[in-house]
XYZ file of C-alpha atoms in Angstrom:
575
model
C 43.791 30.538 -75.503
C 45.316 34.110 -75.666
C 46.003 35.227 -79.204
C 49.606 35.268 -80.142
C 51.152 38.699 -80.353
C 51.211 38.659 -84.328
C 47.544 38.406 -84.176
C 46.915 41.051 -81.685
C 49.085 43.117 -83.901
C 47.244 42.534 -87.061
C 43.834 42.576 -85.511
C 43.795 44.743 -82.700
C 46.312 47.220 -84.279
C 48.113 47.595 -80.835
C 51.940 47.704 -80.644
C 53.270 44.943 -78.781
C 56.403 47.068 -77.155
C 59.875 46.123 -76.346
C 61.279 47.204 -73.599
C 63.406 49.999 -75.091
C 60.402 51.330 -77.017
C 58.922 52.641 -73.461
C 61.754 53.765 -71.153
C 60.142 56.807 -71.558
C 64.074 58.320 -71.331
C 62.492 61.976 -71.320
C 62.801 62.145 -67.539
C 66.489 61.302 -66.367
C 65.957 60.934 -62.880
C 63.006 58.039 -63.383
C 63.514 55.223 -61.519
C 65.181 52.184 -62.686
C 62.899 49.877 -65.142
C 63.175 46.704 -62.838
C 62.887 46.714 -58.855
C 64.140 43.329 -57.870
C 61.032 42.827 -55.538
C 58.656 43.784 -58.171
C 56.652 40.337 -59.503
C 56.744 40.016 -62.767
C 53.462 40.558 -65.192
C 51.984 38.214 -67.865
C 50.238 41.073 -69.517
C 50.912 44.766 -69.282
C 47.997 47.071 -71.007
C 49.520 50.856 -71.190
C 49.253 54.406 -72.530
C 45.541 54.163 -72.004
C 42.978 55.509 -70.086
C 41.999 53.007 -67.071
C 38.599 53.762 -65.702
C 38.878 51.987 -62.397
C 35.634 52.401 -60.893
C 37.258 52.333 -57.636
C 36.014 54.192 -54.430
C 37.458 57.092 -55.693
C 36.944 56.981 -59.312
C 40.562 56.602 -60.178
C 41.726 56.899 -63.287
C 44.986 55.473 -64.987
C 47.194 54.915 -67.741
C 48.551 51.411 -67.314
C 47.508 47.911 -65.712
C 49.560 44.745 -65.169
C 47.881 41.352 -64.936
C 49.155 38.342 -63.481
C 47.606 35.096 -63.883
C 44.185 36.104 -63.333
C 44.445 38.861 -61.054
C 45.375 42.559 -61.414
C 48.891 42.973 -60.140
C 48.946 46.889 -60.528
C 47.289 49.819 -61.484
C 49.221 53.036 -62.048
C 51.074 55.251 -64.630
C 53.272 54.069 -67.728
C 56.716 54.299 -65.846
C 55.348 52.752 -62.870
C 53.912 49.696 -64.848
C 57.624 49.030 -66.124
C 58.699 47.689 -62.808
C 56.322 44.730 -63.410
C 58.064 43.799 -67.014
C 60.087 40.845 -67.538
C 61.523 41.461 -71.375
C 60.766 38.612 -73.843
C 57.950 37.102 -71.184
C 55.352 39.976 -70.397
C 52.914 40.623 -73.004
C 52.666 44.338 -73.696
C 49.359 46.078 -75.520
C 49.733 49.860 -76.383
C 46.152 51.238 -75.845
C 46.985 54.332 -78.081
C 44.896 56.245 -75.809
C 41.613 53.928 -75.512
C 39.782 53.428 -72.395
C 39.660 50.301 -70.406
C 37.019 49.502 -68.062
C 36.047 46.574 -65.783
C 34.007 43.942 -67.792
C 30.374 44.312 -68.031
C 28.167 42.290 -65.453
C 24.709 41.471 -66.900
C 22.642 41.653 -63.568
C 19.439 39.942 -65.256
C 19.825 38.010 -68.624
C 18.370 34.464 -69.594
C 21.123 33.009 -71.473
C 19.938 29.748 -72.533
C 16.335 31.620 -74.033
C 19.027 34.180 -75.737
C 20.837 31.687 -77.322
C 17.825 29.630 -78.539
C 16.504 33.134 -80.028
C 19.404 33.294 -82.357
C 18.393 29.641 -83.499
C 14.425 29.754 -83.747
C 11.987 32.151 -85.077
C 12.931 35.914 -83.932
C 10.308 38.344 -84.524
C 11.807 41.139 -82.640
C 11.498 44.421 -84.146
C 8.878 43.340 -86.925
C 6.872 46.279 -87.339
C 4.401 45.187 -89.881
C 2.384 41.824 -90.416
C 4.231 41.430 -93.415
C 7.449 41.022 -91.826
C 5.992 38.509 -89.296
C 4.736 36.712 -92.330
C 7.838 36.260 -94.072
C 9.640 35.107 -91.227
C 6.989 32.472 -89.984
C 6.389 31.135 -93.546
C 10.525 30.289 -93.705
C 10.242 28.567 -90.763
C 7.055 26.535 -92.099
C 8.768 25.708 -94.769
C 11.614 24.106 -92.911
C 9.321 22.182 -90.594
C 7.630 19.191 -91.018
C 3.926 18.828 -90.614
C 2.841 18.185 -87.052
C 6.140 19.768 -85.258
C 5.534 22.992 -83.437
C 7.041 26.198 -84.743
C 8.246 28.629 -81.699
C 9.530 31.723 -81.509
C 9.746 35.038 -79.900
C 10.150 38.617 -79.880
C 6.644 39.812 -81.123
C 5.705 43.443 -79.959
C 1.778 44.282 -80.878
C 2.590 47.908 -80.351
C 4.646 47.930 -83.342
C 2.367 46.461 -85.888
C -1.289 46.167 -84.660
C -1.894 49.706 -83.261
C -1.582 48.446 -79.811
C -4.292 45.738 -80.445
C -3.875 42.193 -79.461
C -3.110 39.723 -82.444
C -5.377 36.856 -82.751
C -5.383 33.186 -84.004
C -6.872 33.779 -87.362
C -3.436 35.514 -88.436
C -1.714 32.567 -87.890
C -4.408 30.046 -89.059
C -4.170 31.473 -92.373
C -0.120 30.568 -92.422
C -0.696 26.832 -91.362
C -3.298 24.742 -90.092
C -0.909 21.731 -89.807
C 1.839 22.876 -87.458
C 0.969 24.266 -83.818
C 2.372 27.729 -83.212
C 3.244 29.167 -80.133
C 4.989 32.606 -80.347
C 6.284 34.364 -77.243
C 5.877 38.147 -76.795
C 9.061 40.234 -76.423
C 8.643 40.486 -72.648
C 7.890 36.954 -72.099
C 4.690 37.363 -70.167
C 2.099 36.563 -73.240
C 1.801 34.077 -75.749
C 0.350 34.115 -78.932
C -0.627 30.755 -80.473
C -2.896 29.206 -83.393
C -6.067 27.340 -83.263
C -4.132 23.598 -83.537
C -2.147 24.781 -80.331
C -5.236 25.552 -78.602
C -6.992 22.288 -79.703
C -4.042 20.320 -78.428
C -4.221 22.219 -75.091
C -7.836 21.599 -75.069
C -8.572 25.426 -74.314
C -12.158 26.131 -75.199
C -14.865 28.736 -74.181
C -15.854 26.556 -71.131
C -12.261 26.100 -69.743
C -11.477 28.619 -66.711
C -8.641 31.196 -66.400
C -5.624 29.426 -64.518
C -4.663 31.286 -61.383
C -2.466 34.193 -62.371
C -3.330 33.753 -66.007
C -5.666 35.088 -68.076
C -7.338 33.575 -71.505
C -8.329 36.465 -73.493
C -11.851 35.831 -75.310
C -13.862 37.499 -77.662
C -17.350 38.678 -77.112
C -18.622 35.093 -77.634
C -16.180 33.797 -74.752
C -14.104 32.203 -77.309
C -9.957 31.916 -76.655
C -8.703 34.543 -79.148
C -5.112 32.911 -79.024
C -3.384 35.131 -76.780
C -2.603 33.629 -73.681
C -1.411 35.783 -70.504
C 0.969 34.778 -67.787
C 0.241 31.363 -66.304
C -2.175 30.869 -68.839
C 0.694 30.616 -71.382
C 1.639 27.540 -69.489
C -1.136 25.671 -70.787
C 0.366 25.512 -74.145
C 4.059 25.980 -73.241
C 3.777 22.837 -71.150
C 3.196 20.567 -74.573
C 6.099 21.548 -76.252
C 8.823 19.107 -76.487
C 11.909 20.850 -74.562
C 15.134 21.800 -76.768
C 17.470 18.703 -76.821
C 20.854 18.837 -74.885
C 22.328 19.299 -78.419
C 20.139 22.265 -79.130
C 20.835 23.469 -75.806
C 24.808 23.400 -75.765
C 24.699 25.432 -79.381
C 22.426 28.086 -77.877
C 24.925 28.249 -74.642
C 28.029 28.036 -76.851
C 26.016 30.766 -79.396
C 25.481 33.049 -76.173
C 28.900 32.728 -75.004
C 30.194 33.824 -78.294
C 27.684 36.760 -78.006
C 28.728 37.792 -74.637
C 32.472 37.758 -75.480
C 31.894 40.525 -78.422
C 29.761 42.733 -76.258
C 32.627 42.711 -73.602
C 30.488 40.704 -70.998
C 32.304 38.580 -68.693
C 29.930 38.010 -65.809
C 26.322 37.029 -66.119
C 23.699 36.826 -63.422
C 21.230 33.818 -65.268
C 17.550 33.113 -64.937
C 17.260 30.063 -67.190
C 16.353 26.240 -67.656
C 18.577 24.566 -64.812
C 18.928 21.735 -67.126
C 22.005 24.561 -68.430
C 24.037 23.522 -65.157
C 25.589 20.252 -66.775
C 26.432 22.141 -69.955
C 28.245 24.682 -67.781
C 30.076 22.485 -65.875
C 31.420 20.362 -68.976
C 32.053 23.865 -70.742
C 34.325 24.633 -67.561
C 35.803 21.487 -67.635
C 37.040 22.137 -70.820
C 38.241 25.528 -70.504
C 35.622 27.011 -72.314
C 33.197 28.838 -69.920
C 34.645 32.291 -70.680
C 31.879 34.115 -68.815
C 31.210 33.857 -65.032
C 27.779 32.772 -64.017
C 25.498 32.992 -61.003
C 22.573 30.783 -61.739
C 19.277 31.588 -60.393
C 16.929 29.130 -58.749
C 12.933 29.108 -58.708
C 11.519 30.942 -55.599
C 8.420 28.297 -55.399
C 11.109 25.546 -54.213
C 11.341 27.211 -50.841
C 8.059 25.562 -50.488
C 9.795 22.086 -51.158
C 13.366 22.420 -49.556
C 14.079 18.920 -50.373
C 14.387 20.038 -53.828
C 17.116 22.651 -53.136
C 18.997 19.859 -51.167
C 19.047 17.783 -53.544
C 20.446 20.418 -56.355
C 23.007 21.348 -53.933
C 24.083 17.883 -53.200
C 24.596 17.280 -56.919
C 25.818 20.748 -57.968
C 29.975 21.294 -58.267
C 30.455 25.080 -57.520
C 33.456 26.554 -59.323
C 35.024 29.139 -57.461
C 34.727 32.657 -58.882
C 33.258 30.940 -62.337
C 30.236 28.928 -61.590
C 27.868 29.562 -58.774
C 24.339 28.858 -57.612
C 22.460 32.470 -56.932
C 19.505 34.144 -55.207
C 15.728 32.401 -55.343
C 13.538 34.180 -58.156
C 10.170 34.888 -58.245
C 7.328 37.144 -59.807
C 4.753 38.817 -58.177
C 3.184 40.329 -61.441
C 3.501 40.621 -65.578
C 4.705 43.219 -67.748
C 3.233 46.955 -68.630
C 3.272 45.793 -72.296
C 0.624 43.262 -71.596
C -1.112 45.124 -68.875
C -0.340 42.190 -66.445
C 1.852 44.736 -64.025
C 0.184 44.893 -60.669
C -1.128 48.421 -60.324
C -2.827 50.176 -57.320
C -5.250 52.107 -59.859
C -6.572 50.834 -63.273
C -4.519 50.926 -66.435
C -5.177 54.530 -68.181
C -5.744 52.881 -71.314
C -7.836 49.995 -70.242
C -9.699 50.596 -66.918
C -10.872 47.112 -66.819
C -7.826 45.777 -64.949
C -4.954 46.568 -62.491
C -2.937 43.805 -63.996
C -2.129 40.087 -62.756
C -0.929 39.558 -59.456
C 1.014 36.156 -58.552
C 0.723 36.568 -54.796
C -1.226 38.212 -51.715
C 0.698 40.065 -49.538
C 0.435 37.510 -46.439
C 1.517 34.508 -48.662
C 4.412 36.688 -50.116
C 5.489 38.298 -46.892
C 5.459 34.651 -45.083
C 7.309 32.968 -47.714
C 10.227 35.652 -47.992
C 10.486 35.866 -44.634
C 11.049 32.027 -44.470
C 13.312 31.982 -47.268
C 15.079 34.807 -45.549
C 15.828 33.106 -42.140
C 17.077 30.277 -44.285
C 20.023 32.795 -45.196
C 19.254 32.819 -48.876
C 19.036 35.913 -51.122
C 15.781 36.854 -53.151
C 15.300 38.344 -56.071
C 11.630 39.169 -57.281
C 10.321 40.389 -60.688
C 8.093 43.418 -59.732
C 6.798 46.061 -62.410
C 4.025 47.504 -61.511
C 3.620 50.137 -58.432
C 1.633 47.757 -56.138
C 3.706 44.859 -57.199
C 6.739 46.372 -56.203
C 4.978 47.926 -52.873
C 4.265 44.146 -51.949
C 7.731 42.912 -52.502
C 9.348 45.545 -50.424
C 6.691 45.166 -47.920
C 7.745 41.566 -47.593
C 11.049 42.423 -47.212
C 10.522 44.795 -44.840
C 8.749 41.842 -42.730
C 11.634 39.604 -43.239
C 14.113 42.099 -41.686
C 12.103 43.056 -38.643
C 11.366 39.559 -37.932
C 14.550 37.914 -38.789
C 17.059 40.904 -37.981
C 19.237 39.521 -40.585
C 21.411 42.292 -42.372
C 23.099 42.573 -45.622
C 20.815 40.327 -47.175
C 21.029 42.181 -50.548
C 17.593 41.093 -51.550
C 16.806 42.315 -55.029
C 13.991 43.774 -56.837
C 14.170 42.879 -60.586
C 12.703 45.646 -62.829
C 11.454 48.030 -60.299
C 9.676 49.768 -63.074
C 7.066 51.859 -61.901
C 7.169 53.125 -58.455
C 5.267 55.289 -55.890
C 7.288 58.664 -54.616
C 6.881 57.428 -51.046
C 8.138 53.750 -51.850
C 11.327 55.068 -53.247
C 13.252 55.588 -50.126
C 12.235 52.074 -48.774
C 15.198 50.615 -51.134
C 17.780 52.215 -49.330
C 15.834 52.100 -45.906
C 15.600 48.042 -46.103
C 19.037 47.500 -48.227
C 17.069 46.090 -51.421
C 19.050 46.215 -54.624
C 17.156 47.614 -57.400
C 18.146 45.610 -60.344
C 17.129 47.392 -63.354
C 17.221 47.452 -67.433
C 17.701 50.693 -69.018
C 16.649 49.854 -72.316
C 13.474 48.796 -70.802
C 12.605 52.465 -70.175
C 13.409 53.666 -73.849
C 11.560 50.848 -75.406
C 8.388 51.444 -73.361
C 8.243 55.253 -73.169
C 6.274 55.176 -76.799
C 3.431 53.856 -74.909
C 3.957 54.249 -71.196
C 1.995 57.326 -70.988
C -1.031 55.715 -72.416
C -0.693 52.954 -70.034
C -0.105 55.090 -66.906
C -0.881 58.580 -67.315
C 1.723 61.413 -66.660
C 1.433 61.071 -62.887
C 2.520 57.622 -62.626
C 5.339 57.929 -65.372
C 6.748 60.321 -62.954
C 8.042 57.433 -60.764
C 8.751 55.250 -63.471
C 12.551 53.690 -64.728
C 13.604 56.099 -61.316
C 17.338 55.657 -61.403
C 18.286 59.117 -59.920
C 15.797 59.207 -57.397
C 16.992 55.618 -56.172
C 20.499 56.814 -56.030
C 19.487 59.841 -54.362
C 17.556 57.743 -51.736
C 20.601 55.314 -51.151
C 19.720 52.533 -53.129
C 22.080 50.333 -54.917
C 21.738 50.026 -58.525
C 22.158 46.941 -60.631
C 21.768 46.851 -64.165
C 21.571 44.283 -66.976
C 20.041 43.696 -70.410
C 17.224 41.168 -69.687
C 18.228 39.429 -72.860
C 16.829 38.310 -75.185
C 13.848 40.892 -74.268
C 16.595 43.559 -75.169
C 19.521 43.379 -77.174
C 22.811 41.943 -75.388
C 24.593 45.044 -75.588
C 25.629 47.344 -72.308
C 26.706 49.952 -74.456
C 23.350 50.650 -75.391
C 21.907 50.595 -72.011
C 24.585 52.928 -70.838
C 23.292 55.522 -73.495
C 19.540 54.587 -72.388
C 20.256 55.359 -68.621
C 22.172 58.809 -69.893
C 19.697 60.019 -72.052
C 16.357 58.302 -71.445
C 16.264 58.610 -75.526
C 15.363 55.716 -77.805
C 18.458 53.988 -79.336
C 17.099 52.825 -82.105
C 15.825 56.630 -83.051
C 17.494 59.247 -80.707
C 15.209 62.092 -81.065
C 16.318 65.676 -80.646
C 15.887 67.757 -77.064
C 15.608 66.593 -73.741
C 15.219 62.749 -72.845
C 11.906 61.216 -71.457
C 11.222 62.374 -68.093
C 14.948 63.356 -68.163
C 15.028 64.266 -64.321
C 15.967 60.799 -63.968
C 18.696 60.488 -66.008
C 22.080 59.455 -64.350
C 25.494 60.077 -65.313
C 27.703 57.919 -67.545
C 29.996 57.114 -64.615
C 26.645 56.145 -62.104
C 25.029 54.090 -65.292
C 28.755 52.260 -66.024
C 28.778 51.469 -62.031
C 25.183 49.752 -62.788
C 27.009 47.393 -65.047
C 30.161 46.707 -63.257
C 30.482 47.148 -59.476
C 27.050 47.561 -58.644
C 25.932 44.336 -60.448
C 28.599 42.615 -58.674
C 27.411 44.145 -55.279
C 24.210 42.341 -56.054
C 25.629 39.114 -56.276
C 28.058 39.542 -53.110
C 30.799 39.584 -55.702
C 32.260 43.132 -55.328
C 35.428 42.413 -53.190
C 36.407 39.937 -56.680
C 35.483 42.078 -59.409
C 33.661 45.096 -60.644
C 36.564 47.441 -60.448
C 40.061 47.399 -61.789
C 41.921 47.329 -58.605
C 45.112 45.365 -57.464
C 44.008 41.713 -56.559
C 40.675 41.505 -58.106
C 39.960 39.491 -61.034
C 41.571 40.490 -64.367
C 38.181 41.016 -66.247
C 38.253 44.111 -68.677
C 36.975 45.552 -71.751
C 38.561 47.881 -74.251
C 36.560 50.329 -75.960
C 36.925 52.010 -79.357
C 35.937 55.504 -78.161
C 36.874 57.662 -75.381
C 32.757 57.722 -74.115
C 33.820 60.012 -71.079
C 34.633 62.772 -73.212
C 32.471 62.837 -76.090
C 28.577 63.653 -76.378
C 26.189 60.662 -75.543
C 25.290 59.934 -79.260
C 29.016 58.513 -79.614
C 28.053 55.643 -77.045
C 25.932 54.384 -79.725
C 28.731 54.608 -82.325
C 31.312 52.752 -80.035
C 32.394 49.267 -80.132
C 33.980 46.463 -78.073
C 37.758 46.331 -79.252
C 38.829 43.671 -76.752
C 37.513 41.631 -74.110
C 39.985 40.519 -71.268
C 38.459 37.808 -69.127
C 40.587 35.873 -66.131
C 43.768 37.412 -67.610
C 43.497 36.140 -71.119
C 42.501 38.318 -74.307
C 39.460 35.954 -75.444
C 37.679 38.519 -77.784
C 39.468 40.999 -80.434
C 37.377 42.811 -82.674
C 38.225 42.274 -86.521
C 38.997 45.181 -88.830
C 36.904 46.210 -91.641
């Protein structure tokens, strides 16, 4: 429900204006307030800075909404033609900027919500911090039950060396422990978890995975990529009640961060929960839900889901098929052409060979599906680009808007292929600022020149779509904007130029990545992503005019209000 006018006045510090207060009588020759042929708005925002992000980057001062659509964008005088006294709700923005609602092009909504309910080790910089959080959870958990958590990053607390099962064994031998690394591609487990999964020195590495072992061949407790599934598959799935709570928590987080659309890679068991929330009128974020790429091999699964799924136009739909070609840089599983600079024994772990990947993507493309593939290493990205190229040459299908998720490390000669093939580069700016602490150690300076190459991609005609990858990174696009503009650490902004600053982009370019670019990536750019007449009324009011202030002010900026589907769904409480 839209907050009443009194609440808006108290919390948002806006003025609910009467017609008399906005007649702008200074101009004696202005036109009359009402034109008989003008439709009447339900909501009007004026005296602001409307960043439309239309084709010409038009700016305006006022915007009118009727129902869930934008009725008018223009100046403070013109907008009065759409006001009906006593019925139109009017908000004085007092100069604050309004932007399109953020569209998070890549996140894991269920995992993000669950991470707020489980052991969250994100940001822990010492083993003492990890110990304190785990001890508390162990104290609350019955013996024999699983301790599940996520978010640890060994580069913060263990001198870049992998932790091992011994540390966890000291904390508990009565609970199996499963902790996912911040990137979601490595698990850290204790001996009891290894025992329950029957993982010992004699078990071979699974295809597409690695069981890290000591000098005697014994598992250390670190499981990379598909090897983690050997344990993960034993963990009881979250209950329906847990998932409902997680999704409701995630929706609340999205509101507070101005996110009105998400492109979600979650367990498909969330779909009934999304549908129920939609029926109740409580789904206040538009969702494109991704499907497993492996289903291309079993089309009957696709048919079964589609027959059971109820699409809700402009609110809930099935999105692309998501696959993985490699892992991550942090775990040294991203697939590279040459060995890692800090571990020459490996070039990463590929999940596909070129021929198989090309055949599967060509098949999926012929079926009319959109494909998005996780690729981080330079060779991983090359494999996917060549597979997309094969599909285009074979099927001649245009405007498929296939995507590469992350696209973190690229060879110079491969960057133009994004524009040439029409492949969307779906990237997360904060990965750059999180990884840069150790990226040169992993890659060397030469490969870093093609890392997180936003500017080069744009110059070469690529479409950028930005996301957060929550819960890998914070669910806050404003932090992502800062990262894209500066390539500096948001947690501790350093003086001077940013990391490989030639790949910095402008604030407007970055904002488009989180709005119209993200909408383009899901074939929704005619409906949302910019503030234009006829488009969905999703928008965000910011506390500061970040377009006229130094980049550091972005980090001090907050979402003042979130408007979704023409309704004010969030207003920031004043301190």
